[in-house]
mmCIF file of C-alpha atoms in Angstrom:
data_model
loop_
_atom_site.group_PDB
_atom_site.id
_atom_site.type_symbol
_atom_site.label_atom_id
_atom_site.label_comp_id
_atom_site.label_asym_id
_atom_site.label_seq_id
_atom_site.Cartn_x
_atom_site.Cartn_y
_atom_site.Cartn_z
ATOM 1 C CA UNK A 1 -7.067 -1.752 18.804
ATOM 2 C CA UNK A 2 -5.190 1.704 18.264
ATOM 3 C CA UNK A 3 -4.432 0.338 14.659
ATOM 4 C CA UNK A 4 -7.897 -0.617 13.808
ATOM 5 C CA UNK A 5 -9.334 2.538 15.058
ATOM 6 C CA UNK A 6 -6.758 4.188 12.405
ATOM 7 C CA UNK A 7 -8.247 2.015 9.728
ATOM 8 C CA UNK A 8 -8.976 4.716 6.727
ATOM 9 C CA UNK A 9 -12.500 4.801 5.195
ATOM 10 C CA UNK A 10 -12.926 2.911 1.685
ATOM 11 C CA UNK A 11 -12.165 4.891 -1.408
ATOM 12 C CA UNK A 12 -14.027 4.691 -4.565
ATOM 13 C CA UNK A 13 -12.589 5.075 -7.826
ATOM 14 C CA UNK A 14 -15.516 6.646 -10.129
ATOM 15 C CA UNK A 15 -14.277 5.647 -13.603
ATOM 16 C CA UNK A 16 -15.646 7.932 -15.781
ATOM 17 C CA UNK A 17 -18.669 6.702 -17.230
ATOM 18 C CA UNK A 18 -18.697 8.807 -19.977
ATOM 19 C CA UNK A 19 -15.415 7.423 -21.553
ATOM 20 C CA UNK A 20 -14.951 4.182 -22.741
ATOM 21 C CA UNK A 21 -12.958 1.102 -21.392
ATOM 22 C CA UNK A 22 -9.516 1.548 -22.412
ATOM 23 C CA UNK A 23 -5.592 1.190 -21.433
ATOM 24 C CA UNK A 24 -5.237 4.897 -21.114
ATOM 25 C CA UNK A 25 -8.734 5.002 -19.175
ATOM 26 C CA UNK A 26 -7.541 2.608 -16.285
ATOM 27 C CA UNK A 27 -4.188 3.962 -15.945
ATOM 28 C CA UNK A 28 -6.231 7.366 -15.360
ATOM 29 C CA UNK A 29 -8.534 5.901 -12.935
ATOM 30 C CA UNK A 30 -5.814 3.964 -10.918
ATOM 31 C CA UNK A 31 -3.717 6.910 -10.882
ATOM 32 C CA UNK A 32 -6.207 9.082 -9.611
ATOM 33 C CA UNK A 33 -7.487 6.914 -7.343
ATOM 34 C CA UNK A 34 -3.731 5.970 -5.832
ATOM 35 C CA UNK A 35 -3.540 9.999 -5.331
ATOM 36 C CA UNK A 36 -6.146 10.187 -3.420
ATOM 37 C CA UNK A 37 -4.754 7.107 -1.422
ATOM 38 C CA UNK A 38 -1.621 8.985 -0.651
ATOM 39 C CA UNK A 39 -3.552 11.285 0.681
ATOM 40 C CA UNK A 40 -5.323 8.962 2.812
ATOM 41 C CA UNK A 41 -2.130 7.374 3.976
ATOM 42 C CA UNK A 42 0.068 9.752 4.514
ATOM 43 C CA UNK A 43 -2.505 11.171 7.668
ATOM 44 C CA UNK A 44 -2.795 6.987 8.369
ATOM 45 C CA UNK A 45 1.102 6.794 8.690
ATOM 46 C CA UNK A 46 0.823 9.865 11.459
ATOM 47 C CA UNK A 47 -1.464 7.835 13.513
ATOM 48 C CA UNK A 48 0.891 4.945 13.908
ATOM 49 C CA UNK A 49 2.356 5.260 17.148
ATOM 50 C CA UNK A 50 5.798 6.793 17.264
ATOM 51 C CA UNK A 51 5.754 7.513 13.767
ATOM 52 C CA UNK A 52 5.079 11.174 14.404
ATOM 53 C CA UNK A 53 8.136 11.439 17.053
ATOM 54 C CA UNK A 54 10.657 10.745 14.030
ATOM 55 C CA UNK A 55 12.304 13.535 12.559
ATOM 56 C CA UNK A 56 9.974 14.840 9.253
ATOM 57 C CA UNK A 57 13.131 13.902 7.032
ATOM 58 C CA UNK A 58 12.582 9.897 8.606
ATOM 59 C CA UNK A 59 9.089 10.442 7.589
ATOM 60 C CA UNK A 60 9.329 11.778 4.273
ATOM 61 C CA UNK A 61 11.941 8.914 3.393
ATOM 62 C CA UNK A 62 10.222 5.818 5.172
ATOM 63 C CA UNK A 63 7.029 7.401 3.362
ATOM 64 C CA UNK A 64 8.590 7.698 -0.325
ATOM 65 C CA UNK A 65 10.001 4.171 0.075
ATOM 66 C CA UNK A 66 7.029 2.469 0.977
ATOM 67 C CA UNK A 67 3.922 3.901 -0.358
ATOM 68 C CA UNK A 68 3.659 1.830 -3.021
ATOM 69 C CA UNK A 69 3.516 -1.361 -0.515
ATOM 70 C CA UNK A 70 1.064 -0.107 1.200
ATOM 71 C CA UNK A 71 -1.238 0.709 -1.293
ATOM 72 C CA UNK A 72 -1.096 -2.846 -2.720
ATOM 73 C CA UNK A 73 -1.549 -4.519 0.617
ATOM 74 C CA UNK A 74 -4.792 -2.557 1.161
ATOM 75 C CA UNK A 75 -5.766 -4.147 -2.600
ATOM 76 C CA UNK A 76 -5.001 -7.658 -1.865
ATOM 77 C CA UNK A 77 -6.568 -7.208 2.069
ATOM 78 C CA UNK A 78 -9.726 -6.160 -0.328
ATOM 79 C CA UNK A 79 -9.507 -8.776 -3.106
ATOM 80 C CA UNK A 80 -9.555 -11.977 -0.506
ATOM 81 C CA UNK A 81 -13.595 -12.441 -0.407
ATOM 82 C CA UNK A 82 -12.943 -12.199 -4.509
ATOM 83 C CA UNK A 83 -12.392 -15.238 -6.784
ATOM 84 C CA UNK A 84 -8.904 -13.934 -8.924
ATOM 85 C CA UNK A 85 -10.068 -10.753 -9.042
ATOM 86 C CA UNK A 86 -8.344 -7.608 -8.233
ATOM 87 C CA UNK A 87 -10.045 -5.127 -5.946
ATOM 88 C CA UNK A 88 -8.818 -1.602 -6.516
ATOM 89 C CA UNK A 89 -11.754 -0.302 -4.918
ATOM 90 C CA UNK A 90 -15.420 -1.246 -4.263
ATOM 91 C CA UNK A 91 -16.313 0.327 -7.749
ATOM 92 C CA UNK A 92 -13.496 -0.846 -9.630
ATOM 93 C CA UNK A 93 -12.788 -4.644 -9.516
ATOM 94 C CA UNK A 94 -10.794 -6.274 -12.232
ATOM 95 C CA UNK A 95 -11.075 -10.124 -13.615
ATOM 96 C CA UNK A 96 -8.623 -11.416 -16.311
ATOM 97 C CA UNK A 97 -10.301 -9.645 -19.086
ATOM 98 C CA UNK A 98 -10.543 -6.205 -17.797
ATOM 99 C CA UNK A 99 -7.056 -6.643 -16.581
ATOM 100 C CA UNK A 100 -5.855 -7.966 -20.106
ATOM 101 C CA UNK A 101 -7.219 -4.574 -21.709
ATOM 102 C CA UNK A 102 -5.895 -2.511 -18.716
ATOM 103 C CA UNK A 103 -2.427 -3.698 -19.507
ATOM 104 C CA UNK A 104 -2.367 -5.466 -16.382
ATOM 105 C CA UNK A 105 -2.351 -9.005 -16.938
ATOM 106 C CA UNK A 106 1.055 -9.548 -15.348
ATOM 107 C CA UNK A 107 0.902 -6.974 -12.386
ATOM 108 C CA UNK A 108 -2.558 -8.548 -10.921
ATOM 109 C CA UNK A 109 -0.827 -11.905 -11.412
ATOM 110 C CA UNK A 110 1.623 -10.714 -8.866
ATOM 111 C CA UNK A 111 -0.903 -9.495 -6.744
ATOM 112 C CA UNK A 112 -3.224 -12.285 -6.874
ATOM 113 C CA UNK A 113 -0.140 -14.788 -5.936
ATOM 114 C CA UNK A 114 -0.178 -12.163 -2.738
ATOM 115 C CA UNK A 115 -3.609 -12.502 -2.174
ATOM 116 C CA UNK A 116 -3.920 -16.477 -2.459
ATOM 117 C CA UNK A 117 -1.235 -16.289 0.084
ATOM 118 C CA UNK A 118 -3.356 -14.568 2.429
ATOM 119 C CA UNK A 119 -6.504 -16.572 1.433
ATOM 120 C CA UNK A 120 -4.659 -19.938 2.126
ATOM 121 C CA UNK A 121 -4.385 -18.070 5.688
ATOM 122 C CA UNK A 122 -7.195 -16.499 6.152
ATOM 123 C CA UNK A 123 -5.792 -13.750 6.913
ATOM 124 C CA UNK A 124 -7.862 -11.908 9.687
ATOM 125 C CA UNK A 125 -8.413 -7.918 9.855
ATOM 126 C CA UNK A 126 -6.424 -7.526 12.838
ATOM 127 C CA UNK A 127 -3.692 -9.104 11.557
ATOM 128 C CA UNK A 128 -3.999 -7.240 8.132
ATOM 129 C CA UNK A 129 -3.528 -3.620 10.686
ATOM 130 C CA UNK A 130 -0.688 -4.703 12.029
ATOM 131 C CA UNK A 131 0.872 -6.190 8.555
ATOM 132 C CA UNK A 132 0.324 -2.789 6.729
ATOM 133 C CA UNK A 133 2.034 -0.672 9.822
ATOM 134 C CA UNK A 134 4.944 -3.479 10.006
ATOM 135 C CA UNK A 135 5.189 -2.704 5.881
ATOM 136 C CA UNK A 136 5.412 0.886 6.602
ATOM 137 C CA UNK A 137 8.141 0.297 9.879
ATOM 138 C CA UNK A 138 9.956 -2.199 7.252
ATOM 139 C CA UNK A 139 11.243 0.592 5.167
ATOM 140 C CA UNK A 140 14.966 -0.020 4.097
ATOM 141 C CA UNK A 141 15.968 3.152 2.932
ATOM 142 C CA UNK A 142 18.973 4.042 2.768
ATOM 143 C CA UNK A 143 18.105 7.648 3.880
ATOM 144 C CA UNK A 144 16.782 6.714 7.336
ATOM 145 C CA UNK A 145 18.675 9.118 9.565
ATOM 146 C CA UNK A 146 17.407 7.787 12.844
ATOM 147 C CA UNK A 147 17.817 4.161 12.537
ATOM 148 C CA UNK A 148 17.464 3.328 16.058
ATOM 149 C CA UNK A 149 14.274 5.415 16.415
ATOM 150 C CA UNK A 150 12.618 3.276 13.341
ATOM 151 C CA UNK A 151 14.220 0.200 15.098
ATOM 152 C CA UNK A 152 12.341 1.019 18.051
ATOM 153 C CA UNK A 153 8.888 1.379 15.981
ATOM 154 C CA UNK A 154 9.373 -1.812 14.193
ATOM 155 C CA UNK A 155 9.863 -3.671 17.662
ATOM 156 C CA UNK A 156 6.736 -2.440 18.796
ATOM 157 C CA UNK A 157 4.482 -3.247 16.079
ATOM 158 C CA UNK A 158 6.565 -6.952 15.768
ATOM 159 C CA UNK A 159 5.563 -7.144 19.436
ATOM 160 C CA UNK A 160 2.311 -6.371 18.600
ATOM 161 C CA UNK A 161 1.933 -8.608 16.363
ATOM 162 C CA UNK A 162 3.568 -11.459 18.699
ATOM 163 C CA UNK A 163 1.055 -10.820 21.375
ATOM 164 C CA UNK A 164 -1.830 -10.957 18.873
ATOM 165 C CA UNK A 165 -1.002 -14.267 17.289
ATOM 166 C CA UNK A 166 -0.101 -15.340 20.788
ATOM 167 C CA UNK A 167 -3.799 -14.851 22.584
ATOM 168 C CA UNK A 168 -5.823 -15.299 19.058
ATOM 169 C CA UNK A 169 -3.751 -18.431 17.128
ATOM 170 C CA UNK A 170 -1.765 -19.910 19.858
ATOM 171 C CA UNK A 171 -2.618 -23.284 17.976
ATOM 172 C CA UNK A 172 -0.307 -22.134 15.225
ATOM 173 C CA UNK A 173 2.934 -21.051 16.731
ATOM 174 C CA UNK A 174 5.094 -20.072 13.426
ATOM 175 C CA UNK A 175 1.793 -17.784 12.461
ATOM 176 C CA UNK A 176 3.604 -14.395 12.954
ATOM 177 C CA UNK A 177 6.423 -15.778 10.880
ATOM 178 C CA UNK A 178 4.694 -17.117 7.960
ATOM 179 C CA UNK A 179 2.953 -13.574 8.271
ATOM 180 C CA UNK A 180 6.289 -11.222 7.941
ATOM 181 C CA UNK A 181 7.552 -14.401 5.332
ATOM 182 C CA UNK A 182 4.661 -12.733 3.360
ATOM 183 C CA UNK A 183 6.932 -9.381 2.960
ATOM 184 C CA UNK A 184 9.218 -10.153 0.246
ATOM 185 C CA UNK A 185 6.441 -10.983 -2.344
ATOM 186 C CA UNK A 186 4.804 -7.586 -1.016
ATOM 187 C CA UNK A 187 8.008 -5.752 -2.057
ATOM 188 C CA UNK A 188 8.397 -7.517 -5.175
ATOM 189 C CA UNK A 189 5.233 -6.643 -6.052
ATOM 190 C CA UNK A 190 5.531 -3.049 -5.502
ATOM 191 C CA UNK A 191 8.498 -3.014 -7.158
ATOM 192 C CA UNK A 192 6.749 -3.660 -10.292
ATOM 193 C CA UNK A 193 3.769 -1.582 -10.062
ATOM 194 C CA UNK A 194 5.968 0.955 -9.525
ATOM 195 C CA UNK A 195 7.814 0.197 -12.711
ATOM 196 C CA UNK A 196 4.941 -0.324 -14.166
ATOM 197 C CA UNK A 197 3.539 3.489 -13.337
ATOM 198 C CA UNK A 198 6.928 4.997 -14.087
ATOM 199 C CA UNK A 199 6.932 3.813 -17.431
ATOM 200 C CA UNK A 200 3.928 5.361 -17.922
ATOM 201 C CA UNK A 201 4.971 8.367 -16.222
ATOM 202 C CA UNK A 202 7.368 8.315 -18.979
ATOM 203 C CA UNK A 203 5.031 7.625 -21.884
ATOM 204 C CA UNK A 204 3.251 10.916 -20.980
ATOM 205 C CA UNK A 205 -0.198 9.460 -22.264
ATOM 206 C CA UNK A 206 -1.756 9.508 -18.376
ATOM 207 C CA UNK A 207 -2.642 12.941 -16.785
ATOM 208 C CA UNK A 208 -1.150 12.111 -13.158
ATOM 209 C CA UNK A 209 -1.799 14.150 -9.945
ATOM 210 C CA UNK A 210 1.174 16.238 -8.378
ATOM 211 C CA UNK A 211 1.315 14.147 -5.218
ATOM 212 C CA UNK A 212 1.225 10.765 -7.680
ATOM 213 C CA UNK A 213 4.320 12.075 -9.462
ATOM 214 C CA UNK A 214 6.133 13.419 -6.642
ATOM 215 C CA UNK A 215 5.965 10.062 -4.665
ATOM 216 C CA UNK A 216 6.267 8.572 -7.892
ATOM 217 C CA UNK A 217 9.584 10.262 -8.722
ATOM 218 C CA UNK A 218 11.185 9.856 -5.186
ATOM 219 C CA UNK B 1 13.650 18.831 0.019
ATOM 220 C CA UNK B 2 12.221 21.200 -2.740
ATOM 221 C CA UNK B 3 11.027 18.493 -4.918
ATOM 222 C CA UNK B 4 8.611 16.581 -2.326
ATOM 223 C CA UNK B 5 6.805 19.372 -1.275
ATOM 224 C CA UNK B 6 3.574 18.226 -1.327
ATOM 225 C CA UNK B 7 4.993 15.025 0.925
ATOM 226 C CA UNK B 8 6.508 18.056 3.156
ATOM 227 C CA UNK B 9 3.065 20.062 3.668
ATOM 228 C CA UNK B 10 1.159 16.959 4.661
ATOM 229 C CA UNK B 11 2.930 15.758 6.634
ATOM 230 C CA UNK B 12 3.097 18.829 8.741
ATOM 231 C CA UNK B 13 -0.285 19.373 8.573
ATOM 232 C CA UNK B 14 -2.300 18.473 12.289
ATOM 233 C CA UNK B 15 -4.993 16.885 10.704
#
């Protein structure tokens, strides 16, 4: 319940209207709208119980390593009530063809195979809470000072979990599993957005927000 | 540190 309480308020993207569909016009809007996210996330993160008690250093690191994992579960938790489309935010939805002139084609394939994952579970919103706070406890980097301390938050939201599949699904035993099975493909994925982003960072044809390219470049 | 100041300041801030 502490987890859904901490549930952020929906973001929208506002594409300009003014400015034609193009490449460099969805890279702008996703950019901008994934700064604002950060925002939005990084005072979510501080609300997960015992996140705050680790050292700032722990939180800056789990925080750079992970971002980009949480953002896209928060897309695919949006895009299940969708039919292969990709729900960046209420006001900016993609289907094949925008995503074929956003340069996405391959990235929301990724996502999608994430998302029919979920669908094939129904994946519930409770279960989504605790997913996105495991994601963030998951962090494997290498910089982690305080291992046992993030141990210790990982147990807690794995027990969470535990207990919720155990009253809610206790007709499906291996639930929890199949749910923390679902992990890996998250990574992936965010592995290649992030690619994806830093190439463009590269490019230098997207104007990207200071907190964008700071996470970005950690 | 430096470099991730933005990270730095939010996450110190109390709100």
């Amino acid at each position: 319940s502490h987890l859904m309480v901490a549930e952020p308020e929906k973001l929208y993207a506002m594409p300009d209207p003014t400015v034609p569909d193009s490449y460099v016009k969805a890279m702008t809007t996703l950019c901008d709208l994934a700064d604002r996210e950060l925002v939005v996330i990084i005072s979510w993160a501080k609300n997960i119980p015992g996140f705050s008690s680790l050292s700032l250093s722990d939180q800056m690191s789990i925080l750079q390593s992970v971002w980009m994992e949480i953002l896209i579960l928060g897309v695919a938790y949006r895009s299940l009530a969708f039919d292969d489309e990709i729900v960046y935010a209420q006001d900016y939805i993609m289907d094949e063809e925008f995503s074929r002139t956003a340069g996405m084609l391959d990235l929301n394939g990724c996502i999608l195979q994430l998302v029919r994952k979920y669908k094939s579970m129904k994946l519930e919103k409770e279960e989504f809470v605790i997913l996105k706070a495991l994601a963030l406890a998951n962090s494997d980097s290498v910089h982690i000072e305080d291992v046992e301390a993030v141990q210790k938050l990982q147990d807690v939201l794995h027990e969470a979990l535990i207990d919720f599949e155990s009253s809610k699904q206790p007709e499906e035993p291996r639930r929890a599993g199949k749910l923390l099975m679902t992990l890996p493909l998250l990574r992936q994925t965010a592995n290649k957005v992030l690619h994806h982003f830093y190439n463009i960072k590269l490019e230098g044809k997207v104007p990207m927000h200071k907190l964008f390219l700071e996470m970005l470049e950690a | 540190k430096e470099k991730h100041k933005i990270l730095h300041r939010l996450l110190q801030d109390s709100t």
